[in-house]
Short mmCIF file of C-alpha atoms in Angstrom, two decimals:
data_model
loop_
_atom_site.label_atom_id
_atom_site.label_comp_id
_atom_site.label_asym_id
_atom_site.label_seq_id
_atom_site.Cartn_x
_atom_site.Cartn_y
_atom_site.Cartn_z
CA UNK A 135 11.20 15.91 181.11
CA UNK A 136 9.59 18.72 179.12
CA UNK A 137 6.21 16.59 178.91
CA UNK A 138 6.22 16.02 182.78
CA UNK A 139 7.03 19.84 183.26
CA UNK A 140 3.79 20.72 181.15
CA UNK A 141 1.65 18.50 183.00
CA UNK A 142 2.64 19.90 186.28
CA UNK A 143 2.00 23.36 184.91
CA UNK A 144 -1.53 21.90 184.15
CA UNK A 145 -2.20 20.97 187.37
CA UNK A 146 -0.93 24.29 188.81
CA UNK A 147 -2.72 26.39 186.18
CA UNK A 148 -5.97 24.47 186.43
CA UNK A 149 -9.15 26.37 187.40
CA UNK A 150 -8.84 30.26 186.99
CA UNK A 151 -9.12 31.24 183.49
CA UNK A 152 -9.54 34.71 182.34
CA UNK A 153 -12.70 35.70 180.31
CA UNK A 154 -11.79 38.01 177.39
CA UNK A 155 -12.33 36.22 174.29
CA UNK A 156 -14.20 38.30 171.40
CA UNK A 157 -15.52 37.27 168.13
CA UNK A 158 -16.54 39.45 165.20
CA UNK A 159 -17.55 39.48 161.54
CA UNK A 160 -16.56 42.00 158.97
CA UNK A 161 -17.55 42.52 155.22
CA UNK A 162 -15.40 44.91 153.20
CA UNK A 163 -17.07 44.16 149.95
CA UNK A 164 -14.19 41.91 148.68
CA UNK A 165 -14.04 39.24 151.30
CA UNK A 166 -15.83 38.60 154.70
CA UNK A 167 -13.63 38.04 157.73
CA UNK A 168 -14.51 36.20 160.77
CA UNK A 169 -12.23 36.76 163.77
CA UNK A 170 -11.99 35.31 167.28
CA UNK A 171 -9.29 36.77 169.44
CA UNK A 172 -7.90 36.25 173.30
CA UNK A 173 -4.80 35.94 175.17
CA UNK A 174 -2.51 36.51 172.26
CA UNK A 175 -4.19 34.07 169.87
CA UNK A 176 -6.60 34.80 167.03
CA UNK A 177 -8.61 32.50 164.86
CA UNK A 178 -9.36 33.88 161.26
CA UNK A 179 -11.26 32.86 158.37
CA UNK A 180 -12.02 34.67 155.10
CA UNK A 181 -14.78 33.96 152.63
CA UNK A 182 -15.73 35.83 149.44
CA UNK A 183 -18.00 38.79 149.97
CA UNK A 184 -21.40 38.50 147.81
CA UNK A 185 -20.69 42.28 146.86
CA UNK A 186 -17.89 41.14 144.52
CA UNK A 187 -15.58 44.09 144.77
CA UNK A 188 -12.02 43.69 143.81
CA UNK A 189 -9.30 43.72 146.50
CA UNK A 190 -8.18 47.13 145.47
CA UNK A 191 -11.77 48.57 145.11
CA UNK A 192 -12.28 47.27 148.80
CA UNK A 193 -8.99 48.59 150.17
CA UNK A 194 -8.20 44.97 151.04
CA UNK A 195 -5.20 44.23 148.59
CA UNK A 196 -3.08 43.54 151.64
CA UNK A 197 -5.18 41.10 153.29
CA UNK A 198 -3.78 37.64 153.81
CA UNK A 199 -6.64 35.21 152.64
CA UNK A 200 -7.45 31.76 153.84
CA UNK A 201 -8.18 29.02 151.49
CA UNK A 202 -11.78 27.55 151.63
CA UNK A 203 -12.09 25.03 154.31
CA UNK A 204 -9.44 26.27 156.53
CA UNK A 205 -9.03 28.57 159.60
CA UNK A 206 -5.71 30.32 160.40
CA UNK A 207 -4.44 30.47 163.90
CA UNK A 208 -2.14 33.57 164.46
CA UNK A 209 0.17 33.88 167.50
CA UNK A 210 1.46 36.85 168.65
CA UNK A 211 5.28 37.16 169.09
CA UNK A 212 4.86 37.65 172.77
CA UNK A 213 3.82 33.75 172.81
CA UNK A 214 6.45 32.64 170.19
CA UNK A 215 9.56 34.31 169.97
CA UNK A 216 11.14 35.39 166.62
CA UNK A 217 14.51 33.51 166.25
CA UNK A 218 16.85 35.80 164.20
CA UNK A 219 16.15 35.38 160.58
CA UNK A 220 14.02 32.12 160.95
CA UNK A 221 10.66 32.47 159.43
CA UNK A 222 9.30 29.01 159.97
CA UNK A 223 8.93 26.70 163.06
CA UNK A 224 7.70 23.15 163.24
CA UNK A 225 8.11 22.72 166.94
CA UNK A 226 4.92 24.06 168.26
CA UNK A 227 2.53 22.00 170.66
CA UNK A 228 -0.68 22.79 171.96
CA UNK A 229 -1.39 20.91 175.10
CA UNK A 230 -5.29 20.73 175.68
CA UNK A 231 -6.15 19.44 178.90
CA UNK A 232 -3.25 17.27 179.02
CA UNK A 233 -3.14 16.10 175.54
CA UNK A 234 -0.51 17.38 173.07
CA UNK A 235 -1.47 18.47 169.60
CA UNK A 236 1.70 19.02 167.30
CA UNK A 237 0.80 21.92 165.07
CA UNK A 238 1.84 21.95 161.24
CA UNK A 239 4.63 24.33 160.36
CA UNK A 240 4.18 28.05 161.43
CA UNK A 241 5.38 30.80 159.39
CA UNK A 242 6.14 34.29 160.56
CA UNK A 243 4.64 37.22 158.82
CA UNK A 244 6.99 40.17 159.04
CA UNK A 245 4.48 42.55 157.74
CA UNK A 246 1.64 41.64 160.06
CA UNK A 247 3.66 40.30 162.99
CA UNK A 248 2.28 37.05 163.81
CA UNK A 249 3.03 33.24 163.51
CA UNK A 250 0.44 31.74 161.20
CA UNK A 251 -0.73 28.04 161.27
CA UNK A 252 -3.54 26.83 158.84
CA UNK A 253 -5.65 24.23 159.73
CA UNK A 254 -8.76 22.55 158.14
CA UNK A 255 -12.21 23.16 159.47
CA UNK A 256 -12.56 19.57 160.93
CA UNK A 257 -9.21 19.43 162.66
CA UNK A 258 -9.51 17.59 165.83
CA UNK A 259 -7.77 20.35 167.61
CA UNK A 260 -10.77 22.61 167.21
CA UNK A 261 -13.06 19.92 168.76
CA UNK A 262 -10.73 19.75 171.71
CA UNK A 263 -10.53 23.55 172.22
CA UNK A 264 -14.14 23.69 171.92
CA UNK A 265 -14.23 21.96 175.29
CA UNK A 266 -10.87 22.90 176.76
CA UNK A 267 -10.48 23.92 180.50
CA UNK A 268 -6.62 24.40 180.33
CA UNK A 269 -4.51 25.32 177.12
CA UNK A 270 -0.69 25.58 177.14
CA UNK A 271 1.34 26.45 174.32
CA UNK A 272 4.98 24.69 174.21
CA UNK A 273 7.07 26.11 171.44
CA UNK A 274 10.05 24.19 171.38
CA UNK A 275 12.45 24.98 173.98
CA UNK A 276 10.95 28.35 174.48
CA UNK A 277 8.99 29.18 177.74
CA UNK A 278 5.63 27.39 178.18
CA UNK A 279 2.67 29.87 178.10
CA UNK A 280 -0.82 29.37 179.32
CA UNK A 281 -3.62 30.61 176.83
CA UNK A 282 -6.94 31.59 178.39
CA UNK A 283 -9.69 29.04 177.76
CA UNK A 284 -12.66 30.84 179.24
CA UNK A 285 -14.90 32.16 176.53
CA UNK A 286 -12.68 30.50 173.69
CA UNK A 287 -15.39 27.90 172.78
CA UNK A 288 -18.12 30.34 172.18
CA UNK A 289 -15.63 32.57 170.16
CA UNK A 290 -14.13 29.90 168.06
CA UNK A 291 -17.69 28.34 167.29
CA UNK A 292 -18.80 31.56 165.86
CA UNK A 293 -15.83 31.56 163.45
CA UNK A 294 -16.42 28.08 162.31
CA UNK A 295 -20.05 28.36 162.03
CA UNK A 296 -20.00 31.90 160.26
CA UNK A 297 -17.28 30.94 157.78
CA UNK A 298 -18.93 27.96 156.70
CA UNK A 299 -22.25 29.85 156.24
CA UNK A 300 -20.51 32.49 154.06
CA UNK A 301 -18.61 30.58 151.65
CA UNK A 302 -20.26 30.42 148.40
CA UNK A 303 -20.13 27.44 145.96
CA UNK A 304 -19.04 24.19 148.04
CA UNK A 305 -15.93 22.71 146.73
CA UNK A 306 -17.57 19.60 145.84
CA UNK A 307 -21.33 18.35 146.06
CA UNK A 308 -22.30 17.58 149.49
CA UNK A 309 -21.15 13.95 150.45
CA UNK A 310 -18.45 14.04 147.97
CA UNK A 311 -14.91 13.80 149.13
CA UNK A 312 -12.63 15.95 147.52
CA UNK A 313 -9.15 14.42 146.65
CA UNK A 314 -6.43 16.49 145.27
CA UNK A 315 -5.29 15.18 142.01
CA UNK A 316 -1.91 13.56 141.29
CA UNK A 317 -0.96 16.39 138.69
CA UNK A 318 -1.06 18.87 141.45
CA UNK A 319 1.49 17.27 143.59
CA UNK A 320 3.55 16.29 140.24
CA UNK A 321 3.54 20.11 139.44
CA UNK A 322 5.02 20.75 142.98
CA UNK A 323 7.72 18.24 142.78
CA UNK A 324 8.64 19.24 138.91
CA UNK A 325 8.63 22.79 139.88
CA UNK A 326 10.93 22.43 142.96
CA UNK A 327 13.07 19.80 141.36
CA UNK A 328 12.01 17.66 144.60
CA UNK A 329 8.90 16.73 146.53
CA UNK A 330 7.49 19.33 148.57
CA UNK A 331 4.73 19.27 151.10
CA UNK A 332 1.41 20.97 150.21
CA UNK A 333 0.00 22.95 153.14
CA UNK A 334 -3.67 23.28 153.46
CA UNK A 335 -3.66 27.08 152.76
CA UNK A 336 -1.94 26.42 149.36
CA UNK A 337 -4.95 24.93 147.67
CA UNK A 338 -8.36 26.04 146.90
CA UNK A 339 -11.10 23.85 145.21
CA UNK A 340 -14.20 24.56 143.26
CA UNK A 341 -16.00 23.78 140.12
CA UNK A 342 -14.60 26.59 137.89
CA UNK A 343 -15.31 25.06 134.52
CA UNK A 344 -18.97 23.89 135.51
CA UNK A 345 -18.70 20.39 134.70
CA UNK A 346 -19.64 18.90 138.17
CA UNK A 347 -16.26 18.00 139.16
CA UNK A 348 -13.79 20.06 141.41
CA UNK A 349 -10.86 22.18 139.92
CA UNK A 350 -8.01 23.21 142.09
CA UNK A 351 -6.06 26.55 142.36
CA UNK A 352 -2.56 26.16 143.66
CA UNK A 353 -0.69 29.20 145.45
CA UNK A 354 2.96 28.73 144.78
CA UNK A 355 3.55 31.55 147.45
CA UNK A 356 2.72 29.06 150.21
CA UNK A 357 5.08 26.29 148.93
CA UNK A 358 8.36 25.79 150.36
CA UNK A 359 10.91 24.10 148.00
CA UNK A 360 13.32 22.22 149.92
CA UNK A 361 16.76 23.67 149.76
CA UNK A 362 15.84 26.78 148.14
CA UNK A 363 15.84 29.92 150.12
CA UNK A 364 13.92 31.90 147.37
CA UNK A 365 10.94 30.85 145.87
CA UNK A 366 11.32 30.47 142.11
CA UNK A 367 7.60 31.16 141.21
CA UNK A 368 7.49 34.50 143.17
CA UNK A 369 8.62 37.94 142.21
CA UNK A 370 8.90 40.80 144.89
CA UNK A 371 5.12 40.59 145.52
CA UNK A 372 3.26 38.62 142.74
CA UNK A 373 3.39 34.92 142.73
CA UNK A 374 2.23 32.18 140.35
CA UNK A 375 -1.00 30.67 140.83
CA UNK A 376 -1.70 27.38 138.99
CA UNK A 377 -5.35 26.59 137.93
CA UNK A 378 -5.98 22.93 137.46
CA UNK A 379 -9.33 22.15 135.41
CA UNK A 380 -11.04 18.86 135.39
CA UNK A 381 -12.00 19.66 131.77
CA UNK A 382 -8.47 19.59 130.86
CA UNK A 383 -7.78 16.21 132.84
CA UNK A 384 -5.97 18.62 135.36
CA UNK A 385 -3.28 18.83 132.73
CA UNK A 386 -1.25 22.00 131.55
CA UNK A 387 -2.22 24.18 134.47
CA UNK A 388 -3.14 27.86 133.79
CA UNK A 389 -0.54 30.27 135.39
CA UNK A 390 -2.13 33.61 136.94
CA UNK A 391 -0.03 36.15 138.39
CA UNK A 392 -1.17 38.00 141.58
CA UNK A 393 -0.44 38.59 145.54
CA UNK A 394 -3.54 36.58 145.77
CA UNK A 395 -5.99 34.62 143.37
CA UNK A 396 -9.19 33.35 145.04
CA UNK A 397 -12.37 31.58 143.87
CA UNK A 398 -15.33 33.63 144.39
CA UNK A 399 -18.94 33.89 143.27
CA UNK A 400 -18.74 35.74 140.08
CA UNK A 401 -22.71 36.38 139.76
CA UNK A 402 -23.95 32.97 140.00
CA UNK A 403 -21.09 30.93 138.80
CA UNK A 404 -17.60 30.43 140.33
CA UNK A 405 -14.74 32.47 139.06
CA UNK A 406 -11.38 33.90 140.16
CA UNK A 407 -10.91 37.25 142.01
CA UNK A 408 -7.27 38.39 141.48
CA UNK A 409 -5.28 41.04 143.62
CA UNK A 410 -1.59 42.25 142.67
CA UNK A 411 0.58 45.09 142.57
CA UNK A 412 0.58 48.19 140.56
CA UNK A 413 2.59 46.85 137.75
CA UNK A 414 -0.08 43.93 137.34
CA UNK A 415 -3.19 45.42 138.31
CA UNK A 416 -2.74 49.20 137.82
CA UNK A 417 -2.84 52.20 140.20
CA UNK A 418 -6.53 51.58 141.44
CA UNK A 419 -6.65 47.87 140.70
CA UNK A 420 -8.44 48.44 137.61
CA UNK A 421 -6.97 45.74 135.47
CA UNK A 422 -7.79 43.12 138.22
CA UNK A 423 -11.26 44.66 139.26
CA UNK A 424 -13.82 42.26 137.37
CA UNK A 425 -13.66 38.67 138.14
CA UNK A 426 -12.36 35.95 135.89
CA UNK A 427 -14.73 33.24 134.30
CA UNK A 428 -13.88 30.07 132.36
CA UNK A 429 -15.49 30.40 128.86
CA UNK A 430 -14.43 26.88 127.75
CA UNK A 431 -11.09 28.09 126.41
CA UNK A 432 -9.59 30.61 128.59
CA UNK A 433 -10.57 32.78 131.68
CA UNK A 434 -12.29 35.91 130.57
CA UNK A 435 -13.14 39.06 132.50
CA UNK A 436 -16.90 38.85 133.47
CA UNK A 437 -18.58 42.32 132.76
#
């Protein structure tokens, strides 16, 4: 019945689409953000800035990063209602020209006030949105809402192209498929005492130990352990970030605390940029200002 209602709405909504999508790029010295916004929906993607400033030095310590290879969809609460204390929803469907695309779990950011969903750069939904005439958001049993398609293709394309171009240090040599090692999922299962899903925005890949094979950074703040209300790997703000190195056979992951740990260009090699609270990084972020680079034994601050 609901699918039939949506198809009827598509026929009724059909032709007139409001223009009003805008796209932009901003480099704050720590990260380069690409944004496209219109009709209560934002596409956002962050890449490391070649300036290499710490998040504190750039005044960007409260920015929510995106993992390499992902774009975040941010829906305003006007499109998706906040239901009591619920902070996650798995009932969102985008209908694009009559075809339904069920979205991964959306999480509500109370601090920023949006529902966020991370998708890979090459997700089929983006190709469909690039040629869409009619887009409807169907959030469970909530009201169906039309999202303006006019101007979306160009704005979304700017985000996709810009973010790919600005990322430094590809996750793997071109043509090589990056496979997340078994040890990552094993660590999640062990840490949660049960199998748990690995969202695309919870993992980053890059050759941190410079052996030609991708390494992986796992953000525990993005993992939901089944049956646990509180994340056992996060405090009030800082969370554990596990670094799995290929030169260590992805065993014995290195645990780094922070509000975010991102793979960045550290002066010609890949390193880690870390942000955190006052207790971890200092009043001005001085203890986290320099990137961390692998020296064969441990991550050292790069001068």
